[in-house]
């Protein structure tokens, strides 16, 4: 058999290695249009920031070492420009000498990756605007950063996604004045507001300027600097711009060959990762695949699933229709200065957009037992179904143990897990690592309390609307006096949860009552006391004052 | 309704709080024979070692604060001495004035915990021998440690379980000369040899002396010190002894009342955590419950399940037969100096003892992407079924991210998860947190390669036996020359995996071939090359030289 593979980064290289392990006698040729294969894509921002200071560390394998180990013909700087499906050949351009040649295949694998989205706007040219996708991009940015650095050097980053934020951190640590422009109302759109707002506050605290709800309308060249013109009329002048507004599947080769392309622009594949041509497989950023929850095809631009797909595609290329790909729930994480933020599954905005009814909770437990030194709180938000308790998604932010919570929920999402599974989960507990109740259990318990009508939830947004509309309701702060004095919500009346039973006569009987505490736990205890004492319309503020402040700080951001 | 609860630590206090949230009008009385309720049991070794330096931090709740919040009659220093099941009363001794009184109940909850196992042997008395279970025990040990400390002070710890090891670390850090005695062939018996051996080496490196395969046969008092006489004739003299050879369920109250007790000595309960008397429930260390995998009842002396059971029991006490307890897979973790060691599910010795056929793999991946600074390797061992791929258990040791691997596998164990679920798992990946393939995926892939006969496994123990028996086989080291020169296995012949295809003629055709590399990956690639080139009896050493060294160091320990 003769296998050709287009693209030598995550998906292509993994598939090639596995193909060889499955078929020692096959002919395998790997085509990569860049200079490198199998490099550490996700490490590029850290190489720019000198966290990774040896460039060689980015290269997991060289074309020679990889070729030797797996007996693969690795052809770098060779671009595949055409597929002749009838003839079972591809057309390759050798970028070193611009010669074009053909190569035939029995089975072809496409792993061409994604391309940065480039806006069509005035002033957008090659001067001082960079995208980050390849080692070559990375080298250019690093050179520019080193060259242009002086005391007042500045950079504007357009796009507040994971890579935009990683670049903001790394450039800020190099002492650039960094401005981040985000067109949505919050950065990190795969996460919901309270989580994103915490990250926004943290990067503000680290000296990065953020502008949300803001778009770039044009660029201009001012000597060797760049002017960025925003939709609100503001103009920013920076030494250079990093454009990180997303990527799109690199599916033009497939499209030109008449392979089916989905609505997202990604190559359509079946469960065996086979395209509409049975002799052509595709993996990685270039494909679309149904989301396990929404069932709607989408593109998942993540390294983990690309590797997993490669392993599956290789098996199916050798042994047809053997292993099914299950799809990805989009689990992602980033370190942003001292915080970790991670998410899995569906955000509120995706759920709304998909017309899926949901409820949401947020908890703020300690990352490990509070009596053991060195701990800090984390926030964990859980989106779930009130119909059957199914989990839709989760997000977390904090300094410690954020990855662990999201990995556990990610696994549950792939098994159609429910909030009850979270309550029944079992984790490794000793004081340095957690608490007897883990954050995921705790979130599951709050969700279960809502599900079983032990508690009626109210969210910060709704409370804010009630306040704005001058609605007539009773706002009850059940914290201690010292907490109340450090700031409460306007018009709140305070009775500590521990003395609430003595003051039931002071609570109006027929009004809607909104109870809150610092994080939601005492509010729950208080609402149980009230509900069981005949008060009928009692609501507990989910996530308490801490969530209220998280969102408030976001809203008040200059 | 009137609920009485016996025991006010993890299980009892949690159940009391939830009972109140479910039933505002019930009468709830909590009896605790000690002075404290709801204290940080798992933090006690760290308080002794001054890692937790404020004693007050051990107390999550005081009897007064807890009583106020939940309107509960908390009675400390009151020991429940008898249950009159016919009369629905208990007999209580007030330890402050030694008065005895009765209290009636509608529903009774037993959460009496466990008691340290005390050996019946000469010289065992109250002098300078301590067990650690309660705050009172902890205060005694701390006082003794502070009093007896001088330059040459020494302590002997009997029992190398989690608490014994935590005590070894904390006392060693106080500069005691610490000797640890363990009667099994390795410490941490819920883990298998390579994992435990890594911990043994680490605590040796930190100056703790370990004696495995060793039992204490007698103690003796030598002035104000203690002589420990071992089964090998050795005598050790220490300032004091910590006895940590395990605990047993504190089920005598239940037994005296005629409640059914299981073979383990634990109180028998049904899925609703109800004892053989429908008006009496029981939770925590005092009960036995079927293991989800073996189906055999066992006692699980862990804080997490105790809390989970309490929450379930409370619901079933108010709303009969509502929530089922699913059992625990025994997930545990400890920090031992700079290492973390954790486990979930069944160890090899339990599997052997339960007559469950299994296969096992061990992998040594990096805790996070090797190109990102600050990473270190971890070891992950997976026990699974070759019949259907079901996971039986897992153990991990390393400096970072050990908890995360075990929490994910623990969750899978509760859902009858398989090695294929590990391969298909999805985790949050960015270079500071992991690699594109997580350690659990990686272990799953190795297991899957064995399951699908892509690779034949051989284990260090079998290889050692083959060497000892002078079996005729070909031992092939496929690492690089520099690795080989730093130490290989006796009689091994070396051909790098990358040049193996050129030297196939040098490999004997009809002999059994054992291939190995450093961790197992190149060995797998090499064994695929050999197997596909007609060699029929090719075996890859699971976990490679690293595992070989881990176990070798254990075996050579003085």
Short mmCIF file of N, CA and C in Angstrom, two decimals, chain B residues 208-260:
data_model
loop_
_atom_site.label_atom_id
_atom_site.label_comp_id
_atom_site.label_asym_id
_atom_site.label_seq_id
_atom_site.Cartn_x
_atom_site.Cartn_y
_atom_site.Cartn_z
N UNK B 208 14.89 8.85 55.91
CA UNK B 208 14.09 7.94 56.72
C UNK B 208 14.57 6.52 56.46
N UNK B 209 14.83 5.77 57.52
CA UNK B 209 15.25 4.39 57.36
C UNK B 209 14.00 3.51 57.20
N UNK B 210 14.02 2.59 56.24
CA UNK B 210 12.86 1.73 56.02
C UNK B 210 13.25 0.28 56.20
N UNK B 211 12.42 -0.49 56.87
CA UNK B 211 12.61 -1.94 56.94
C UNK B 211 11.31 -2.59 56.49
N UNK B 212 11.34 -3.20 55.30
CA UNK B 212 10.15 -3.92 54.83
C UNK B 212 10.30 -5.40 55.18
N UNK B 213 9.26 -6.19 54.96
CA UNK B 213 9.28 -7.61 55.34
C UNK B 213 9.66 -7.80 56.80
N UNK B 214 9.28 -6.88 57.62
CA UNK B 214 9.71 -6.89 59.02
C UNK B 214 8.52 -6.63 59.94
N UNK B 215 8.42 -7.44 61.01
CA UNK B 215 7.35 -7.23 61.97
C UNK B 215 7.92 -6.96 63.36
N UNK B 216 7.13 -6.28 64.15
CA UNK B 216 7.48 -6.08 65.55
C UNK B 216 6.94 -7.29 66.32
N UNK B 217 7.77 -7.87 67.21
CA UNK B 217 7.26 -8.98 68.03
C UNK B 217 7.07 -8.58 69.48
N UNK B 218 7.78 -7.53 69.92
CA UNK B 218 7.60 -7.09 71.31
C UNK B 218 8.15 -5.68 71.49
N UNK B 219 7.68 -5.06 72.55
CA UNK B 219 8.23 -3.77 72.96
C UNK B 219 8.80 -3.94 74.37
N UNK B 220 9.65 -3.01 74.76
CA UNK B 220 10.15 -3.01 76.13
C UNK B 220 10.43 -1.57 76.53
N UNK B 221 10.30 -1.29 77.83
CA UNK B 221 10.59 0.06 78.30
C UNK B 221 12.02 0.11 78.81
N UNK B 222 12.81 1.01 78.28
CA UNK B 222 14.20 1.21 78.71
C UNK B 222 14.27 2.63 79.24
N UNK B 223 14.26 2.79 80.54
CA UNK B 223 14.15 4.13 81.15
C UNK B 223 12.96 4.85 80.51
N UNK B 224 13.19 6.06 79.99
CA UNK B 224 12.04 6.73 79.37
C UNK B 224 12.02 6.53 77.86
N UNK B 225 12.65 5.47 77.39
CA UNK B 225 12.65 5.21 75.95
C UNK B 225 11.99 3.85 75.69
N UNK B 226 11.89 3.53 74.40
CA UNK B 226 11.17 2.31 74.06
C UNK B 226 12.07 1.41 73.21
N UNK B 227 12.12 0.16 73.61
CA UNK B 227 12.84 -0.80 72.77
C UNK B 227 11.82 -1.51 71.88
N UNK B 228 12.16 -1.65 70.60
CA UNK B 228 11.28 -2.33 69.65
C UNK B 228 12.03 -3.58 69.18
N UNK B 229 11.42 -4.73 69.44
CA UNK B 229 12.08 -5.99 69.09
C UNK B 229 11.42 -6.54 67.83
N UNK B 230 12.25 -6.79 66.82
CA UNK B 230 11.74 -7.19 65.51
C UNK B 230 11.85 -8.69 65.30
N UNK B 231 11.07 -9.18 64.33
CA UNK B 231 11.05 -10.63 64.08
C UNK B 231 12.39 -11.15 63.54
N UNK B 232 13.22 -10.26 63.02
CA UNK B 232 14.53 -10.71 62.56
C UNK B 232 15.58 -10.62 63.68
N UNK B 233 15.12 -10.35 64.91
CA UNK B 233 16.03 -10.32 66.03
C UNK B 233 16.60 -8.95 66.33
N UNK B 234 16.49 -8.06 65.36
CA UNK B 234 17.02 -6.70 65.57
C UNK B 234 16.26 -5.99 66.71
N UNK B 235 16.98 -5.17 67.44
CA UNK B 235 16.33 -4.34 68.44
C UNK B 235 16.63 -2.87 68.14
N UNK B 236 15.59 -2.08 68.22
CA UNK B 236 15.76 -0.65 67.97
C UNK B 236 15.35 0.07 69.25
N UNK B 237 16.09 1.10 69.59
CA UNK B 237 15.66 1.91 70.73
C UNK B 237 15.30 3.30 70.23
N UNK B 238 14.08 3.72 70.56
CA UNK B 238 13.60 5.03 70.11
C UNK B 238 13.03 5.80 71.27
N UNK B 239 12.94 7.11 71.10
CA UNK B 239 12.30 7.91 72.15
C UNK B 239 10.82 7.60 72.25
N UNK B 240 10.23 7.38 71.09
CA UNK B 240 8.83 6.95 71.13
C UNK B 240 8.47 6.22 69.84
N UNK B 241 7.30 5.63 69.87
CA UNK B 241 6.82 4.81 68.75
C UNK B 241 5.47 5.34 68.30
N UNK B 242 5.30 5.44 66.99
CA UNK B 242 3.96 5.71 66.43
C UNK B 242 3.48 4.40 65.82
N UNK B 243 2.34 3.96 66.29
CA UNK B 243 1.78 2.71 65.80
C UNK B 243 0.69 3.05 64.80
N UNK B 244 0.91 2.64 63.57
CA UNK B 244 -0.01 3.03 62.51
C UNK B 244 -0.25 1.83 61.61
N UNK B 245 -0.70 0.74 62.24
CA UNK B 245 -0.84 -0.51 61.49
C UNK B 245 -2.27 -0.72 61.00
N UNK B 246 -3.04 0.36 61.03
CA UNK B 246 -4.39 0.25 60.48
C UNK B 246 -5.46 0.53 61.52
N UNK B 247 -6.69 0.53 61.05
CA UNK B 247 -7.83 0.78 61.92
C UNK B 247 -8.88 -0.30 61.68
N UNK B 248 -9.84 -0.35 62.60
CA UNK B 248 -10.95 -1.30 62.43
C UNK B 248 -12.24 -0.56 62.72
N UNK B 249 -13.34 -1.00 62.13
CA UNK B 249 -14.60 -0.29 62.34
C UNK B 249 -15.01 -0.30 63.81
N UNK B 250 -15.45 0.83 64.29
CA UNK B 250 -15.91 0.94 65.68
C UNK B 250 -17.38 0.53 65.73
N UNK B 251 -17.59 -0.79 65.69
CA UNK B 251 -18.96 -1.26 65.53
C UNK B 251 -19.52 -1.97 66.76
N UNK B 252 -18.85 -1.83 67.90
CA UNK B 252 -19.29 -2.59 69.08
C UNK B 252 -20.67 -2.15 69.58
N UNK B 253 -20.94 -0.85 69.53
CA UNK B 253 -22.26 -0.36 69.95
C UNK B 253 -23.35 -1.02 69.10
N UNK B 254 -23.11 -1.07 67.80
CA UNK B 254 -24.08 -1.68 66.88
C UNK B 254 -24.20 -3.18 67.14
N UNK B 255 -23.05 -3.81 67.35
CA UNK B 255 -23.04 -5.26 67.58
C UNK B 255 -23.80 -5.61 68.86
N UNK B 256 -23.52 -4.84 69.91
CA UNK B 256 -24.21 -5.09 71.19
C UNK B 256 -25.72 -4.94 71.04
N UNK B 257 -26.14 -4.09 70.12
CA UNK B 257 -27.57 -3.87 69.92
C UNK B 257 -28.17 -4.92 68.99
N UNK B 258 -27.33 -5.86 68.53
CA UNK B 258 -27.83 -6.93 67.68
C UNK B 258 -27.97 -6.56 66.22
N UNK B 259 -27.39 -5.46 65.82
CA UNK B 259 -27.41 -5.12 64.38
C UNK B 259 -26.47 -6.06 63.65
N UNK B 260 -26.79 -6.33 62.40
CA UNK B 260 -25.95 -7.24 61.62
C UNK B 260 -24.57 -6.63 61.37
#
